[in-house]
Amino acid sequence: MRPLRYLATLDLGRRILWCYLVWYLVLVGLYFDPSPSLWLSALGVSVLIGFAFLLGLDTSPRRWAQLDRWMVARLFLIPFCVASFSALVKGRGFIVVFSPALAENALALAGCFAFLAVCRIARRIVGRQAAPI
């Protein structure tokens, strides 16, 4: 029930962030490279930039433990995704995040629409459960 409630209560900004992740996962699945150096480099960038983001927050390191865990996770996950995505699509004709192959873009877009549909269904289910009988 918890995942349904989570999906049902996602605001627009978080739904967009999840769509970014869906797009990333679809294209990484299509262009996956098992090279450890690629993933270790992305991890290194993620750690460096994630800590830079933490330092840039208007809070002291002593208060980091009080921050929302998902927000902190995003501070590290987003640079990892950017670094690995860039390395995977380098030299493949991508324009920003869009594949030169229309079918690949359509697949990623379909994944986003499927996620949004699941969120809508979750809102309906959770809304019915909260409605008085």
mmCIF file with all atom_site columns, C-alpha atoms in Angstrom, residues 1-107:
data_model
loop_
_atom_site.group_PDB
_atom_site.id
_atom_site.type_symbol
_atom_site.label_atom_id
_atom_site.label_alt_id
_atom_site.label_comp_id
_atom_site.label_asym_id
_atom_site.label_entity_id
_atom_site.label_seq_id
_atom_site.pdbx_PDB_ins_code
_atom_site.Cartn_x
_atom_site.Cartn_y
_atom_site.Cartn_z
_atom_site.occupancy
_atom_site.B_iso_or_equiv
_atom_site.pdbx_formal_charge
_atom_site.auth_seq_id
_atom_site.auth_comp_id
_atom_site.auth_asym_id
_atom_site.auth_atom_id
_atom_site.pdbx_PDB_model_num
ATOM 1   C CA . MET A 1 1   ? 0.000  0.000  0.000   1.00 0.00 ? 1   MET A CA 1
ATOM 2   C CA . ARG A 1 2   ? 2.868  2.375  0.734   1.00 0.00 ? 2   ARG A CA 1
ATOM 3   C CA . PRO A 1 3   ? 4.165  2.486  -2.851  1.00 0.00 ? 3   PRO A CA 1
ATOM 4   C CA . LEU A 1 4   ? 0.652  3.247  -4.117  1.00 0.00 ? 4   LEU A CA 1
ATOM 5   C CA . ARG A 1 5   ? 0.247  6.080  -1.620  1.00 0.00 ? 5   ARG A CA 1
ATOM 6   C CA . TYR A 1 6   ? 3.683  7.415  -2.603  1.00 0.00 ? 6   TYR A CA 1
ATOM 7   C CA . LEU A 1 7   ? 2.808  7.381  -6.308  1.00 0.00 ? 7   LEU A CA 1
ATOM 8   C CA . ALA A 1 8   ? -0.607 8.894  -5.632  1.00 0.00 ? 8   ALA A CA 1
ATOM 9   C CA . THR A 1 9   ? 0.832  11.856 -3.753  1.00 0.00 ? 9   THR A CA 1
ATOM 10  C CA . LEU A 1 10  ? 3.683  12.781 -6.093  1.00 0.00 ? 10  LEU A CA 1
ATOM 11  C CA . ASP A 1 11  ? 3.596  16.444 -7.051  1.00 0.00 ? 11  ASP A CA 1
ATOM 12  C CA . LEU A 1 12  ? 4.295  17.564 -10.612 1.00 0.00 ? 12  LEU A CA 1
ATOM 13  C CA . GLY A 1 13  ? 7.980  18.266 -9.978  1.00 0.00 ? 13  GLY A CA 1
ATOM 14  C CA . ARG A 1 14  ? 8.641  14.806 -8.590  1.00 0.00 ? 14  ARG A CA 1
ATOM 15  C CA . ARG A 1 15  ? 6.703  13.130 -11.393 1.00 0.00 ? 15  ARG A CA 1
ATOM 16  C CA . ILE A 1 16  ? 8.937  14.994 -13.844 1.00 0.00 ? 16  ILE A CA 1
ATOM 17  C CA . LEU A 1 17  ? 12.046 13.841 -11.957 1.00 0.00 ? 17  LEU A CA 1
ATOM 18  C CA . TRP A 1 18  ? 10.799 10.246 -12.124 1.00 0.00 ? 18  TRP A CA 1
ATOM 19  C CA . CYS A 1 19  ? 10.248 10.669 -15.877 1.00 0.00 ? 19  CYS A CA 1
ATOM 20  C CA . TYR A 1 20  ? 13.859 11.818 -16.177 1.00 0.00 ? 20  TYR A CA 1
ATOM 21  C CA . LEU A 1 21  ? 14.890 8.607  -14.446 1.00 0.00 ? 21  LEU A CA 1
ATOM 22  C CA . VAL A 1 22  ? 12.665 6.482  -16.705 1.00 0.00 ? 22  VAL A CA 1
ATOM 23  C CA . TRP A 1 23  ? 14.161 8.166  -19.794 1.00 0.00 ? 23  TRP A CA 1
ATOM 24  C CA . TYR A 1 24  ? 17.670 7.571  -18.427 1.00 0.00 ? 24  TYR A CA 1
ATOM 25  C CA . LEU A 1 25  ? 16.992 3.896  -17.627 1.00 0.00 ? 25  LEU A CA 1
ATOM 26  C CA . VAL A 1 26  ? 15.491 3.172  -21.063 1.00 0.00 ? 26  VAL A CA 1
ATOM 27  C CA . LEU A 1 27  ? 18.418 4.708  -22.932 1.00 0.00 ? 27  LEU A CA 1
ATOM 28  C CA . VAL A 1 28  ? 21.036 3.246  -20.613 1.00 0.00 ? 28  VAL A CA 1
ATOM 29  C CA . GLY A 1 29  ? 19.406 -0.127 -21.217 1.00 0.00 ? 29  GLY A CA 1
ATOM 30  C CA . LEU A 1 30  ? 19.753 0.394  -24.956 1.00 0.00 ? 30  LEU A CA 1
ATOM 31  C CA . TYR A 1 31  ? 23.345 1.676  -24.845 1.00 0.00 ? 31  TYR A CA 1
ATOM 32  C CA . PHE A 1 32  ? 24.692 -0.162 -21.798 1.00 0.00 ? 32  PHE A CA 1
ATOM 33  C CA . ASP A 1 33  ? 28.467 -0.530 -21.589 1.00 0.00 ? 33  ASP A CA 1
ATOM 34  C CA . PRO A 1 34  ? 29.805 -2.865 -18.877 1.00 0.00 ? 34  PRO A CA 1
ATOM 35  C CA . SER A 1 35  ? 33.128 -1.009 -18.687 1.00 0.00 ? 35  SER A CA 1
ATOM 36  C CA . PRO A 1 36  ? 33.997 -0.618 -14.982 1.00 0.00 ? 36  PRO A CA 1
ATOM 37  C CA . SER A 1 37  ? 35.964 2.563  -15.701 1.00 0.00 ? 37  SER A CA 1
ATOM 38  C CA . LEU A 1 38  ? 32.857 4.274  -17.104 1.00 0.00 ? 38  LEU A CA 1
ATOM 39  C CA . TRP A 1 39  ? 30.764 3.459  -14.022 1.00 0.00 ? 39  TRP A CA 1
ATOM 40  C CA . LEU A 1 40  ? 33.573 4.234  -11.553 1.00 0.00 ? 40  LEU A CA 1
ATOM 41  C CA . SER A 1 41  ? 34.156 7.603  -13.218 1.00 0.00 ? 41  SER A CA 1
ATOM 42  C CA . ALA A 1 42  ? 30.436 8.373  -13.002 1.00 0.00 ? 42  ALA A CA 1
ATOM 43  C CA . LEU A 1 43  ? 30.475 7.328  -9.346  1.00 0.00 ? 43  LEU A CA 1
ATOM 44  C CA . GLY A 1 44  ? 33.457 9.594  -8.668  1.00 0.00 ? 44  GLY A CA 1
ATOM 45  C CA . VAL A 1 45  ? 31.737 12.551 -10.313 1.00 0.00 ? 45  VAL A CA 1
ATOM 46  C CA . SER A 1 46  ? 28.611 11.751 -8.322  1.00 0.00 ? 46  SER A CA 1
ATOM 47  C CA . VAL A 1 47  ? 30.475 11.830 -5.009  1.00 0.00 ? 47  VAL A CA 1
ATOM 48  C CA . LEU A 1 48  ? 32.315 15.075 -5.818  1.00 0.00 ? 48  LEU A CA 1
ATOM 49  C CA . ILE A 1 49  ? 29.300 16.932 -7.178  1.00 0.00 ? 49  ILE A CA 1
ATOM 50  C CA . GLY A 1 50  ? 26.905 15.474 -4.592  1.00 0.00 ? 50  GLY A CA 1
ATOM 51  C CA . PHE A 1 51  ? 29.056 16.816 -1.766  1.00 0.00 ? 51  PHE A CA 1
ATOM 52  C CA . ALA A 1 52  ? 29.367 20.145 -3.570  1.00 0.00 ? 52  ALA A CA 1
ATOM 53  C CA . PHE A 1 53  ? 25.563 20.304 -3.694  1.00 0.00 ? 53  PHE A CA 1
ATOM 54  C CA . LEU A 1 54  ? 25.387 19.459 0.011   1.00 0.00 ? 54  LEU A CA 1
ATOM 55  C CA . LEU A 1 55  ? 27.878 22.205 0.791   1.00 0.00 ? 55  LEU A CA 1
ATOM 56  C CA . GLY A 1 56  ? 25.826 24.608 -1.307  1.00 0.00 ? 56  GLY A CA 1
ATOM 57  C CA . LEU A 1 57  ? 22.702 24.035 0.757   1.00 0.00 ? 57  LEU A CA 1
ATOM 58  C CA . ASP A 1 58  ? 21.890 26.677 3.296   1.00 0.00 ? 58  ASP A CA 1
ATOM 59  C CA . THR A 1 59  ? 22.706 24.363 6.180   1.00 0.00 ? 59  THR A CA 1
ATOM 60  C CA . SER A 1 60  ? 25.751 23.301 8.158   1.00 0.00 ? 60  SER A CA 1
ATOM 61  C CA . PRO A 1 61  ? 27.276 19.814 7.842   1.00 0.00 ? 61  PRO A CA 1
ATOM 62  C CA . ARG A 1 62  ? 26.009 19.107 11.374  1.00 0.00 ? 62  ARG A CA 1
ATOM 63  C CA . ARG A 1 63  ? 22.442 19.461 10.079  1.00 0.00 ? 63  ARG A CA 1
ATOM 64  C CA . TRP A 1 64  ? 22.864 17.202 7.029   1.00 0.00 ? 64  TRP A CA 1
ATOM 65  C CA . ALA A 1 65  ? 21.462 14.225 8.940   1.00 0.00 ? 65  ALA A CA 1
ATOM 66  C CA . GLN A 1 66  ? 18.193 16.162 9.345   1.00 0.00 ? 66  GLN A CA 1
ATOM 67  C CA . LEU A 1 67  ? 17.723 16.621 5.601   1.00 0.00 ? 67  LEU A CA 1
ATOM 68  C CA . ASP A 1 68  ? 15.156 14.598 3.682   1.00 0.00 ? 68  ASP A CA 1
ATOM 69  C CA . ARG A 1 69  ? 16.907 11.364 2.681   1.00 0.00 ? 69  ARG A CA 1
ATOM 70  C CA . TRP A 1 70  ? 15.394 11.344 -0.809  1.00 0.00 ? 70  TRP A CA 1
ATOM 71  C CA . MET A 1 71  ? 16.569 14.881 -1.470  1.00 0.00 ? 71  MET A CA 1
ATOM 72  C CA . VAL A 1 72  ? 20.103 13.928 -0.417  1.00 0.00 ? 72  VAL A CA 1
ATOM 73  C CA . ALA A 1 73  ? 19.935 10.793 -2.570  1.00 0.00 ? 73  ALA A CA 1
ATOM 74  C CA . ARG A 1 74  ? 18.952 12.939 -5.582  1.00 0.00 ? 74  ARG A CA 1
ATOM 75  C CA . LEU A 1 75  ? 21.910 15.249 -4.949  1.00 0.00 ? 75  LEU A CA 1
ATOM 76  C CA . PHE A 1 76  ? 24.177 12.271 -5.620  1.00 0.00 ? 76  PHE A CA 1
ATOM 77  C CA . LEU A 1 77  ? 22.066 10.307 -8.103  1.00 0.00 ? 77  LEU A CA 1
ATOM 78  C CA . ILE A 1 78  ? 21.568 13.116 -10.607 1.00 0.00 ? 78  ILE A CA 1
ATOM 79  C CA . PRO A 1 79  ? 25.309 13.731 -11.197 1.00 0.00 ? 79  PRO A CA 1
ATOM 80  C CA . PHE A 1 80  ? 25.808 9.956  -11.520 1.00 0.00 ? 80  PHE A CA 1
ATOM 81  C CA . CYS A 1 81  ? 23.104 9.755  -14.165 1.00 0.00 ? 81  CYS A CA 1
ATOM 82  C CA . VAL A 1 82  ? 24.426 12.781 -16.051 1.00 0.00 ? 82  VAL A CA 1
ATOM 83  C CA . ALA A 1 83  ? 28.016 11.518 -16.064 1.00 0.00 ? 83  ALA A CA 1
ATOM 84  C CA . SER A 1 84  ? 27.161 7.949  -17.079 1.00 0.00 ? 84  SER A CA 1
ATOM 85  C CA . PHE A 1 85  ? 24.611 9.038  -19.693 1.00 0.00 ? 85  PHE A CA 1
ATOM 86  C CA . SER A 1 86  ? 27.106 11.422 -21.271 1.00 0.00 ? 86  SER A CA 1
ATOM 87  C CA . ALA A 1 87  ? 29.748 8.722  -21.457 1.00 0.00 ? 87  ALA A CA 1
ATOM 88  C CA . LEU A 1 88  ? 27.342 6.152  -22.910 1.00 0.00 ? 88  LEU A CA 1
ATOM 89  C CA . VAL A 1 89  ? 25.986 8.353  -25.705 1.00 0.00 ? 89  VAL A CA 1
ATOM 90  C CA . LYS A 1 90  ? 29.202 10.170 -26.629 1.00 0.00 ? 90  LYS A CA 1
ATOM 91  C CA . GLY A 1 91  ? 29.739 10.124 -30.375 1.00 0.00 ? 91  GLY A CA 1
ATOM 92  C CA . ARG A 1 92  ? 26.369 8.491  -31.109 1.00 0.00 ? 92  ARG A CA 1
ATOM 93  C CA . GLY A 1 93  ? 24.647 11.520 -32.605 1.00 0.00 ? 93  GLY A CA 1
ATOM 94  C CA . PHE A 1 94  ? 22.479 12.447 -29.629 1.00 0.00 ? 94  PHE A CA 1
ATOM 95  C CA . ILE A 1 95  ? 21.012 15.946 -29.462 1.00 0.00 ? 95  ILE A CA 1
ATOM 96  C CA . VAL A 1 96  ? 20.956 16.805 -25.752 1.00 0.00 ? 96  VAL A CA 1
ATOM 97  C CA . VAL A 1 97  ? 19.164 13.672 -24.412 1.00 0.00 ? 97  VAL A CA 1
ATOM 98  C CA . PHE A 1 98  ? 17.404 12.686 -27.623 1.00 0.00 ? 98  PHE A CA 1
ATOM 99  C CA . SER A 1 99  ? 18.547 9.688  -29.616 1.00 0.00 ? 99  SER A CA 1
ATOM 100 C CA . PRO A 1 100 ? 18.999 10.014 -33.364 1.00 0.00 ? 100 PRO A CA 1
ATOM 101 C CA . ALA A 1 101 ? 16.724 6.950  -33.625 1.00 0.00 ? 101 ALA A CA 1
ATOM 102 C CA . LEU A 1 102 ? 13.081 7.992  -33.377 1.00 0.00 ? 102 LEU A CA 1
ATOM 103 C CA . ALA A 1 103 ? 12.032 4.544  -32.133 1.00 0.00 ? 103 ALA A CA 1
ATOM 104 C CA . GLU A 1 104 ? 14.354 4.875  -29.119 1.00 0.00 ? 104 GLU A CA 1
ATOM 105 C CA . ASN A 1 105 ? 12.868 8.242  -28.205 1.00 0.00 ? 105 ASN A CA 1
ATOM 106 C CA . ALA A 1 106 ? 9.378  6.788  -28.616 1.00 0.00 ? 106 ALA A CA 1
ATOM 107 C CA . LEU A 1 107 ? 10.260 3.905  -26.295 1.00 0.00 ? 107 LEU A CA 1
#
